């Protein structure tokens, strides 16, 4: 049992906050930015996800996002996503995700804050128009009714998080009894500060990641396994209590 040591503490966890990243979605077949899957047609994905790249070549960036979106739409939530959703039967659960794929919501999670936006949303680069993508665009890059270029409503490297979403994330982290950091190395700011807010409430920190991260030494418990394998076992503790 990966979580055997927590058996007697389960009743203390009234509010559980998950911080999730690309690792949990990778288990559903969605490539991560970093590592060998991070290249797209010989372009570095981390360099494509910037406002400069978009203005340099909006057509190329839109091609990449259209391909990513089709990959995401064909993906299904894995056992990690499903376990987080099931946990709502036993505790107050909030998901603070760096992912833009909507798989937590697909799995049934009802309280999800998307820190980095959503791949199914668009906004204008100039006016305040924003919406969900209903159909594929006939032109590339797509244009707003005002005549300016539309862009994916996601947070690119170097951009600020949506302020309202970030403020809610801090509040939830501050109120948590337990924070589980799943499938993320937490190298991206400001999401990597969320465990600090949880600690201010004396929350327990658990890391679920097959690999050691820069944050591992700050954790109370580290589980060296994937979310899809570890999180269903964590939920089973609640069923037996």
PDB file of C-alpha atoms in Angstrom:
ATOM      1  CA  UNK A   1       0.000   0.000   0.000  1.00  0.00           C
ATOM      2  CA  UNK A   2       1.467   3.327  -1.097  1.00  0.00           C
ATOM      3  CA  UNK A   3      -0.607   5.354   1.367  1.00  0.00           C
ATOM      4  CA  UNK A   4      -0.603   2.952   4.335  1.00  0.00           C
ATOM      5  CA  UNK A   5       0.907   5.578   6.665  1.00  0.00           C
ATOM      6  CA  UNK A   6      -2.086   7.907   6.095  1.00  0.00           C
ATOM      7  CA  UNK A   7      -4.809   5.444   7.093  1.00  0.00           C
ATOM      8  CA  UNK A   8      -5.366   6.966  10.531  1.00  0.00           C
ATOM      9  CA  UNK A   9      -5.291  10.560   9.271  1.00  0.00           C
ATOM     10  CA  UNK A  10      -7.934  10.260   6.557  1.00  0.00           C
ATOM     11  CA  UNK A  11     -10.689  11.678   8.779  1.00  0.00           C
ATOM     12  CA  UNK A  12      -8.641  14.878   9.249  1.00  0.00           C
ATOM     13  CA  UNK A  13      -8.696  15.716   5.543  1.00  0.00           C
ATOM     14  CA  UNK A  14     -11.855  17.764   5.091  1.00  0.00           C
ATOM     15  CA  UNK A  15     -10.587  19.913   2.217  1.00  0.00           C
ATOM     16  CA  UNK A  16      -8.257  18.362  -0.351  1.00  0.00           C
ATOM     17  CA  UNK A  17      -6.645  20.508  -3.031  1.00  0.00           C
ATOM     18  CA  UNK A  18      -4.964  18.919  -6.046  1.00  0.00           C
ATOM     19  CA  UNK A  19      -2.337  20.738  -8.084  1.00  0.00           C
ATOM     20  CA  UNK A  20      -2.015  18.884 -11.380  1.00  0.00           C
ATOM     21  CA  UNK A  21       0.223  19.186 -14.414  1.00  0.00           C
ATOM     22  CA  UNK A  22       1.159  17.623 -17.726  1.00  0.00           C
ATOM     23  CA  UNK A  23       2.166  14.293 -16.161  1.00  0.00           C
ATOM     24  CA  UNK A  24      -1.415  13.277 -15.357  1.00  0.00           C
ATOM     25  CA  UNK A  25      -2.547  14.084 -18.920  1.00  0.00           C
ATOM     26  CA  UNK A  26       0.434  12.281 -20.422  1.00  0.00           C
ATOM     27  CA  UNK A  27      -1.119   9.082 -19.076  1.00  0.00           C
ATOM     28  CA  UNK A  28      -4.086   9.811 -21.362  1.00  0.00           C
ATOM     29  CA  UNK A  29      -1.774  10.080 -24.366  1.00  0.00           C
ATOM     30  CA  UNK A  30      -1.335  13.855 -24.412  1.00  0.00           C
ATOM     31  CA  UNK A  31       2.348  14.745 -24.975  1.00  0.00           C
ATOM     32  CA  UNK A  32       4.129  17.022 -22.515  1.00  0.00           C
ATOM     33  CA  UNK A  33       6.091  20.145 -23.540  1.00  0.00           C
ATOM     34  CA  UNK A  34       9.258  18.924 -21.933  1.00  0.00           C
ATOM     35  CA  UNK A  35      11.192  15.803 -22.824  1.00  0.00           C
ATOM     36  CA  UNK A  36      11.291  13.821 -26.047  1.00  0.00           C
ATOM     37  CA  UNK A  37       7.589  14.442 -26.795  1.00  0.00           C
ATOM     38  CA  UNK A  38       8.065  18.200 -26.653  1.00  0.00           C
ATOM     39  CA  UNK A  39       9.031  18.679 -30.295  1.00  0.00           C
ATOM     40  CA  UNK A  40       6.463  19.375 -32.988  1.00  0.00           C
ATOM     41  CA  UNK A  41       7.562  19.300 -36.627  1.00  0.00           C
ATOM     42  CA  UNK A  42      11.096  20.212 -35.503  1.00  0.00           C
ATOM     43  CA  UNK A  43       9.853  23.220 -33.532  1.00  0.00           C
ATOM     44  CA  UNK A  44      10.440  23.457 -29.792  1.00  0.00           C
ATOM     45  CA  UNK A  45       6.959  23.499 -28.261  1.00  0.00           C
ATOM     46  CA  UNK A  46       8.166  25.650 -25.370  1.00  0.00           C
ATOM     47  CA  UNK A  47       9.200  28.315 -27.867  1.00  0.00           C
ATOM     48  CA  UNK A  48       5.907  28.117 -29.782  1.00  0.00           C
ATOM     49  CA  UNK A  49       3.894  28.856 -26.627  1.00  0.00           C
ATOM     50  CA  UNK A  50       4.874  32.526 -26.441  1.00  0.00           C
ATOM     51  CA  UNK A  51       3.250  35.755 -27.547  1.00  0.00           C
ATOM     52  CA  UNK A  52       6.357  36.568 -29.628  1.00  0.00           C
ATOM     53  CA  UNK A  53       6.055  33.291 -31.561  1.00  0.00           C
ATOM     54  CA  UNK A  54       2.384  34.026 -32.154  1.00  0.00           C
ATOM     55  CA  UNK A  55       2.999  37.482 -33.598  1.00  0.00           C
ATOM     56  CA  UNK A  56       5.972  36.217 -35.634  1.00  0.00           C
ATOM     57  CA  UNK A  57       3.943  33.410 -37.204  1.00  0.00           C
ATOM     58  CA  UNK A  58       0.297  33.216 -36.091  1.00  0.00           C
ATOM     59  CA  UNK A  59      -0.518  30.658 -38.791  1.00  0.00           C
ATOM     60  CA  UNK A  60       2.106  28.222 -37.480  1.00  0.00           C
ATOM     61  CA  UNK A  61       0.991  28.600 -33.853  1.00  0.00           C
ATOM     62  CA  UNK A  62      -2.650  28.080 -34.842  1.00  0.00           C
ATOM     63  CA  UNK A  63      -1.694  24.941 -36.808  1.00  0.00           C
ATOM     64  CA  UNK A  64      -0.025  23.628 -33.659  1.00  0.00           C
ATOM     65  CA  UNK A  65      -3.043  24.412 -31.484  1.00  0.00           C
ATOM     66  CA  UNK A  66      -5.472  22.886 -33.985  1.00  0.00           C
ATOM     67  CA  UNK A  67      -3.427  19.686 -33.936  1.00  0.00           C
ATOM     68  CA  UNK A  68      -3.181  19.722 -30.140  1.00  0.00           C
ATOM     69  CA  UNK A  69      -6.917  20.298 -29.841  1.00  0.00           C
ATOM     70  CA  UNK A  70      -7.741  17.347 -32.069  1.00  0.00           C
ATOM     71  CA  UNK A  71      -5.338  15.182 -30.018  1.00  0.00           C
ATOM     72  CA  UNK A  72      -6.974  16.352 -26.778  1.00  0.00           C
ATOM     73  CA  UNK A  73     -10.536  15.788 -28.032  1.00  0.00           C
ATOM     74  CA  UNK A  74      -9.688  12.176 -28.837  1.00  0.00           C
ATOM     75  CA  UNK A  75      -8.186  11.597 -25.353  1.00  0.00           C
ATOM     76  CA  UNK A  76     -10.123  10.150 -22.423  1.00  0.00           C
ATOM     77  CA  UNK A  77      -9.653  10.759 -18.693  1.00  0.00           C
ATOM     78  CA  UNK A  78      -7.469   8.105 -17.078  1.00  0.00           C
ATOM     79  CA  UNK A  79      -7.800   6.435 -13.672  1.00  0.00           C
ATOM     80  CA  UNK A  80      -5.992   9.364 -12.030  1.00  0.00           C
ATOM     81  CA  UNK A  81      -8.543  11.898 -13.280  1.00  0.00           C
ATOM     82  CA  UNK A  82     -11.393   9.554 -12.355  1.00  0.00           C
ATOM     83  CA  UNK A  83     -10.043   9.002  -8.831  1.00  0.00           C
ATOM     84  CA  UNK A  84      -9.894  12.756  -8.180  1.00  0.00           C
ATOM     85  CA  UNK A  85     -13.516  13.099  -9.339  1.00  0.00           C
ATOM     86  CA  UNK A  86     -14.638  10.151  -7.184  1.00  0.00           C
ATOM     87  CA  UNK A  87     -13.001  11.698  -4.123  1.00  0.00           C
ATOM     88  CA  UNK A  88     -15.729  14.354  -4.121  1.00  0.00           C
ATOM     89  CA  UNK A  89     -18.001  11.730  -2.508  1.00  0.00           C
ATOM     90  CA  UNK A  90     -15.821  11.825   0.614  1.00  0.00           C
ATOM     91  CA  UNK A  91     -14.329  15.328   0.923  1.00  0.00           C
ATOM     92  CA  UNK A  92     -14.387  18.889  -0.347  1.00  0.00           C
ATOM     93  CA  UNK A  93     -12.122  18.619  -3.415  1.00  0.00           C
ATOM     94  CA  UNK A  94     -10.702  21.452  -5.512  1.00  0.00           C
ATOM     95  CA  UNK A  95      -8.490  20.935  -8.565  1.00  0.00           C
ATOM     96  CA  UNK A  96      -5.963  23.623  -9.473  1.00  0.00           C
ATOM     97  CA  UNK A  97      -4.696  22.490 -12.843  1.00  0.00           C
ATOM     98  CA  UNK A  98      -1.963  23.783 -15.111  1.00  0.00           C
ATOM     99  CA  UNK A  99      -3.465  21.678 -17.917  1.00  0.00           C
ATOM    100  CA  UNK A 100      -5.610  23.193 -20.650  1.00  0.00           C
ATOM    101  CA  UNK A 101      -7.248  19.949 -21.827  1.00  0.00           C
ATOM    102  CA  UNK A 102     -10.459  19.795 -19.758  1.00  0.00           C
ATOM    103  CA  UNK A 103      -9.915  16.130 -18.808  1.00  0.00           C
ATOM    104  CA  UNK A 104     -10.661  16.767 -15.118  1.00  0.00           C
ATOM    105  CA  UNK A 105     -14.092  18.115 -16.045  1.00  0.00           C
ATOM    106  CA  UNK A 106     -14.616  15.206 -18.471  1.00  0.00           C
ATOM    107  CA  UNK A 107     -13.893  12.811 -15.602  1.00  0.00           C
ATOM    108  CA  UNK A 108     -16.575  14.472 -13.457  1.00  0.00           C
ATOM    109  CA  UNK A 109     -14.660  16.914 -11.232  1.00  0.00           C
ATOM    110  CA  UNK A 110     -16.984  19.824 -10.433  1.00  0.00           C
ATOM    111  CA  UNK A 111     -14.592  22.357  -8.892  1.00  0.00           C
ATOM    112  CA  UNK A 112     -11.723  22.921 -11.337  1.00  0.00           C
ATOM    113  CA  UNK A 113      -9.699  26.104 -11.713  1.00  0.00           C
ATOM    114  CA  UNK A 114      -7.751  26.224 -14.980  1.00  0.00           C
ATOM    115  CA  UNK A 115      -4.677  28.262 -14.090  1.00  0.00           C
ATOM    116  CA  UNK A 116      -3.370  28.361 -17.657  1.00  0.00           C
ATOM    117  CA  UNK A 117      -6.654  28.712 -19.538  1.00  0.00           C
ATOM    118  CA  UNK A 118      -8.393  26.263 -21.861  1.00  0.00           C
ATOM    119  CA  UNK A 119      -7.651  24.981 -25.345  1.00  0.00           C
ATOM    120  CA  UNK A 120     -11.347  25.155 -26.254  1.00  0.00           C
ATOM    121  CA  UNK A 121     -11.544  28.898 -25.604  1.00  0.00           C
ATOM    122  CA  UNK A 122     -10.500  31.794 -27.829  1.00  0.00           C
ATOM    123  CA  UNK A 123     -10.095  35.518 -27.375  1.00  0.00           C
ATOM    124  CA  UNK A 124      -9.311  38.527 -29.530  1.00  0.00           C
ATOM    125  CA  UNK A 125      -5.821  39.997 -29.468  1.00  0.00           C
ATOM    126  CA  UNK A 126      -7.306  43.512 -29.382  1.00  0.00           C
ATOM    127  CA  UNK A 127     -10.975  43.767 -28.329  1.00  0.00           C
ATOM    128  CA  UNK A 128     -12.589  42.030 -25.323  1.00  0.00           C
ATOM    129  CA  UNK A 129     -14.264  39.249 -27.355  1.00  0.00           C
ATOM    130  CA  UNK A 130     -13.867  35.732 -25.952  1.00  0.00           C
ATOM    131  CA  UNK A 131     -15.790  32.527 -26.536  1.00  0.00           C
ATOM    132  CA  UNK A 132     -15.571  28.753 -26.826  1.00  0.00           C
ATOM    133  CA  UNK A 133     -14.505  27.201 -30.126  1.00  0.00           C
ATOM    134  CA  UNK A 134     -17.642  25.689 -31.624  1.00  0.00           C
ATOM    135  CA  UNK A 135     -16.314  24.561 -35.021  1.00  0.00           C
ATOM    136  CA  UNK A 136     -13.040  24.440 -36.933  1.00  0.00           C
ATOM    137  CA  UNK A 137     -12.041  27.754 -38.450  1.00  0.00           C
ATOM    138  CA  UNK A 138     -12.189  28.134 -42.214  1.00  0.00           C
ATOM    139  CA  UNK A 139      -9.291  30.596 -42.182  1.00  0.00           C
ATOM    140  CA  UNK A 140      -5.867  30.515 -40.578  1.00  0.00           C
ATOM    141  CA  UNK A 141      -5.217  32.587 -38.593  1.00  0.00           C
ATOM    142  CA  UNK A 142      -8.891  33.120 -37.652  1.00  0.00           C
ATOM    143  CA  UNK A 143     -10.123  36.691 -37.395  1.00  0.00           C
ATOM    144  CA  UNK A 144     -12.399  38.379 -34.874  1.00  0.00           C
ATOM    145  CA  UNK A 145     -15.504  40.329 -35.966  1.00  0.00           C
ATOM    146  CA  UNK A 146     -13.432  43.462 -35.276  1.00  0.00           C
ATOM    147  CA  UNK A 147     -10.950  42.345 -37.947  1.00  0.00           C
ATOM    148  CA  UNK A 148      -8.045  41.493 -35.640  1.00  0.00           C
ATOM    149  CA  UNK A 149      -6.486  38.069 -35.081  1.00  0.00           C
ATOM    150  CA  UNK A 150      -8.027  35.619 -32.607  1.00  0.00           C
ATOM    151  CA  UNK A 151      -5.746  33.622 -30.317  1.00  0.00           C
ATOM    152  CA  UNK A 152      -6.165  30.603 -28.042  1.00  0.00           C
ATOM    153  CA  UNK A 153      -7.341  31.702 -24.586  1.00  0.00           C
ATOM    154  CA  UNK A 154      -4.385  30.119 -22.832  1.00  0.00           C
ATOM    155  CA  UNK A 155      -1.536  31.512 -20.742  1.00  0.00           C
ATOM    156  CA  UNK A 156       1.703  31.501 -22.684  1.00  0.00           C
ATOM    157  CA  UNK A 157       5.210  31.611 -21.205  1.00  0.00           C
ATOM    158  CA  UNK A 158       5.893  35.109 -19.922  1.00  0.00           C
ATOM    159  CA  UNK A 159       2.194  35.997 -19.538  1.00  0.00           C
ATOM    160  CA  UNK A 160       0.332  36.551 -16.257  1.00  0.00           C
ATOM    161  CA  UNK A 161      -2.291  34.126 -15.001  1.00  0.00           C
ATOM    162  CA  UNK A 162      -5.923  35.336 -15.067  1.00  0.00           C
ATOM    163  CA  UNK A 163      -6.041  37.365 -11.852  1.00  0.00           C
ATOM    164  CA  UNK A 164      -9.476  36.184 -10.685  1.00  0.00           C
ATOM    165  CA  UNK A 165      -8.536  32.518 -11.147  1.00  0.00           C
ATOM    166  CA  UNK A 166      -5.193  32.948  -9.380  1.00  0.00           C
ATOM    167  CA  UNK A 167      -6.769  34.744  -6.394  1.00  0.00           C
ATOM    168  CA  UNK A 168      -9.296  31.899  -5.976  1.00  0.00           C
ATOM    169  CA  UNK A 169      -6.461  29.347  -6.240  1.00  0.00           C
ATOM    170  CA  UNK A 170      -4.573  31.045  -3.398  1.00  0.00           C
ATOM    171  CA  UNK A 171      -7.692  31.065  -1.213  1.00  0.00           C
ATOM    172  CA  UNK A 172      -8.304  27.339  -1.794  1.00  0.00           C
ATOM    173  CA  UNK A 173      -4.642  26.503  -1.144  1.00  0.00           C
ATOM    174  CA  UNK A 174      -4.775  28.520   2.088  1.00  0.00           C
ATOM    175  CA  UNK A 175      -7.849  26.589   3.257  1.00  0.00           C
ATOM    176  CA  UNK A 176      -6.604  23.085   2.446  1.00  0.00           C
ATOM    177  CA  UNK A 177      -5.930  20.328   4.969  1.00  0.00           C
ATOM    178  CA  UNK A 178      -4.141  18.280   2.335  1.00  0.00           C
ATOM    179  CA  UNK A 179      -2.513  19.276  -0.941  1.00  0.00           C
ATOM    180  CA  UNK A 180      -1.647  16.591  -3.480  1.00  0.00           C
ATOM    181  CA  UNK A 181       0.778  17.653  -6.205  1.00  0.00           C
ATOM    182  CA  UNK A 182       0.207  15.186  -9.043  1.00  0.00           C
ATOM    183  CA  UNK A 183       2.040  14.941 -12.342  1.00  0.00           C
ATOM    184  CA  UNK A 184       3.857  18.246 -12.131  1.00  0.00           C
ATOM    185  CA  UNK A 185       7.443  19.180 -11.318  1.00  0.00           C
ATOM    186  CA  UNK A 186       6.225  22.655 -10.291  1.00  0.00           C
ATOM    187  CA  UNK A 187       8.965  24.490 -12.144  1.00  0.00           C
ATOM    188  CA  UNK A 188       6.537  27.048 -13.597  1.00  0.00           C
ATOM    189  CA  UNK A 189       5.799  30.168 -11.597  1.00  0.00           C
ATOM    190  CA  UNK A 190       3.535  31.174  -9.921  1.00  0.00           C
ATOM    191  CA  UNK A 191       1.879  27.721  -9.628  1.00  0.00           C
ATOM    192  CA  UNK A 192       4.996  26.513  -7.792  1.00  0.00           C
ATOM    193  CA  UNK A 193       4.115  28.791  -4.851  1.00  0.00           C
ATOM    194  CA  UNK A 194       0.791  27.027  -4.130  1.00  0.00           C
ATOM    195  CA  UNK A 195       2.333  24.529  -1.650  1.00  0.00           C
ATOM    196  CA  UNK A 196       3.633  27.509   0.369  1.00  0.00           C
ATOM    197  CA  UNK A 197       0.066  28.797   0.797  1.00  0.00           C
ATOM    198  CA  UNK A 198      -1.083  25.314   1.837  1.00  0.00           C
ATOM    199  CA  UNK A 199       1.686  25.114   4.426  1.00  0.00           C
ATOM    200  CA  UNK A 200       0.441  28.366   5.981  1.00  0.00           C
ATOM    201  CA  UNK A 201      -2.639  26.349   6.959  1.00  0.00           C
ATOM    202  CA  UNK A 202      -0.416  23.479   8.211  1.00  0.00           C
ATOM    203  CA  UNK A 203      -1.686  21.306   5.368  1.00  0.00           C
ATOM    204  CA  UNK A 204       0.014  18.019   4.593  1.00  0.00           C
ATOM    205  CA  UNK A 205       1.822  17.967   1.226  1.00  0.00           C
ATOM    206  CA  UNK A 206       1.897  14.800  -0.886  1.00  0.00           C
ATOM    207  CA  UNK A 207       3.756  14.520  -4.167  1.00  0.00           C
ATOM    208  CA  UNK A 208       2.694  11.895  -6.716  1.00  0.00           C
ATOM    209  CA  UNK A 209       5.321  11.706  -9.445  1.00  0.00           C
ATOM    210  CA  UNK A 210       7.391   8.855 -10.906  1.00  0.00           C
ATOM    211  CA  UNK A 211      10.447  11.114 -10.811  1.00  0.00           C
ATOM    212  CA  UNK A 212      12.089  13.260  -8.160  1.00  0.00           C
ATOM    213  CA  UNK A 213      11.413  16.994  -8.541  1.00  0.00           C
ATOM    214  CA  UNK A 214      12.860  20.200  -7.140  1.00  0.00           C
ATOM    215  CA  UNK A 215       9.951  20.282  -4.668  1.00  0.00           C
ATOM    216  CA  UNK A 216      10.356  16.689  -3.428  1.00  0.00           C
ATOM    217  CA  UNK A 217      12.369  17.663  -0.348  1.00  0.00           C
ATOM    218  CA  UNK A 218       9.540  20.003   0.764  1.00  0.00           C
ATOM    219  CA  UNK A 219       6.934  17.218   0.748  1.00  0.00           C
ATOM    220  CA  UNK A 220       5.611  15.341   3.776  1.00  0.00           C
ATOM    221  CA  UNK A 221       5.001  12.233   1.654  1.00  0.00           C
ATOM    222  CA  UNK A 222       6.368  11.377  -1.790  1.00  0.00           C
ATOM    223  CA  UNK A 223       4.837   8.629  -3.913  1.00  0.00           C
ATOM    224  CA  UNK A 224       7.114   7.545  -6.751  1.00  0.00           C
ATOM    225  CA  UNK A 225       4.379   6.344  -9.060  1.00  0.00           C
ATOM    226  CA  UNK A 226       1.988   7.634 -11.706  1.00  0.00           C
ATOM    227  CA  UNK A 227      -1.275   9.363 -10.837  1.00  0.00           C
ATOM    228  CA  UNK A 228      -3.273   6.669 -12.660  1.00  0.00           C
ATOM    229  CA  UNK A 229      -1.829   3.996 -10.365  1.00  0.00           C
ATOM    230  CA  UNK A 230      -1.481   5.902  -7.092  1.00  0.00           C
ATOM    231  CA  UNK A 231      -4.630   8.016  -6.831  1.00  0.00           C
ATOM    232  CA  UNK A 232      -7.214   5.188  -7.041  1.00  0.00           C
ATOM    233  CA  UNK A 233      -5.390   3.570  -4.114  1.00  0.00           C
ATOM    234  CA  UNK A 234      -5.574   6.851  -2.189  1.00  0.00           C
ATOM    235  CA  UNK A 235      -9.360   7.041  -2.737  1.00  0.00           C
ATOM    236  CA  UNK A 236      -9.743   3.446  -1.526  1.00  0.00           C
ATOM    237  CA  UNK A 237      -8.563   4.594   1.944  1.00  0.00           C
ATOM    238  CA  UNK A 238     -11.716   6.716   2.226  1.00  0.00           C
ATOM    239  CA  UNK A 239     -13.927   3.782   1.253  1.00  0.00           C
ATOM    240  CA  UNK A 240     -12.583   1.634   4.070  1.00  0.00           C
ATOM    241  CA  UNK A 241     -12.840   4.323   6.771  1.00  0.00           C
TER     242      UNK A 241
END
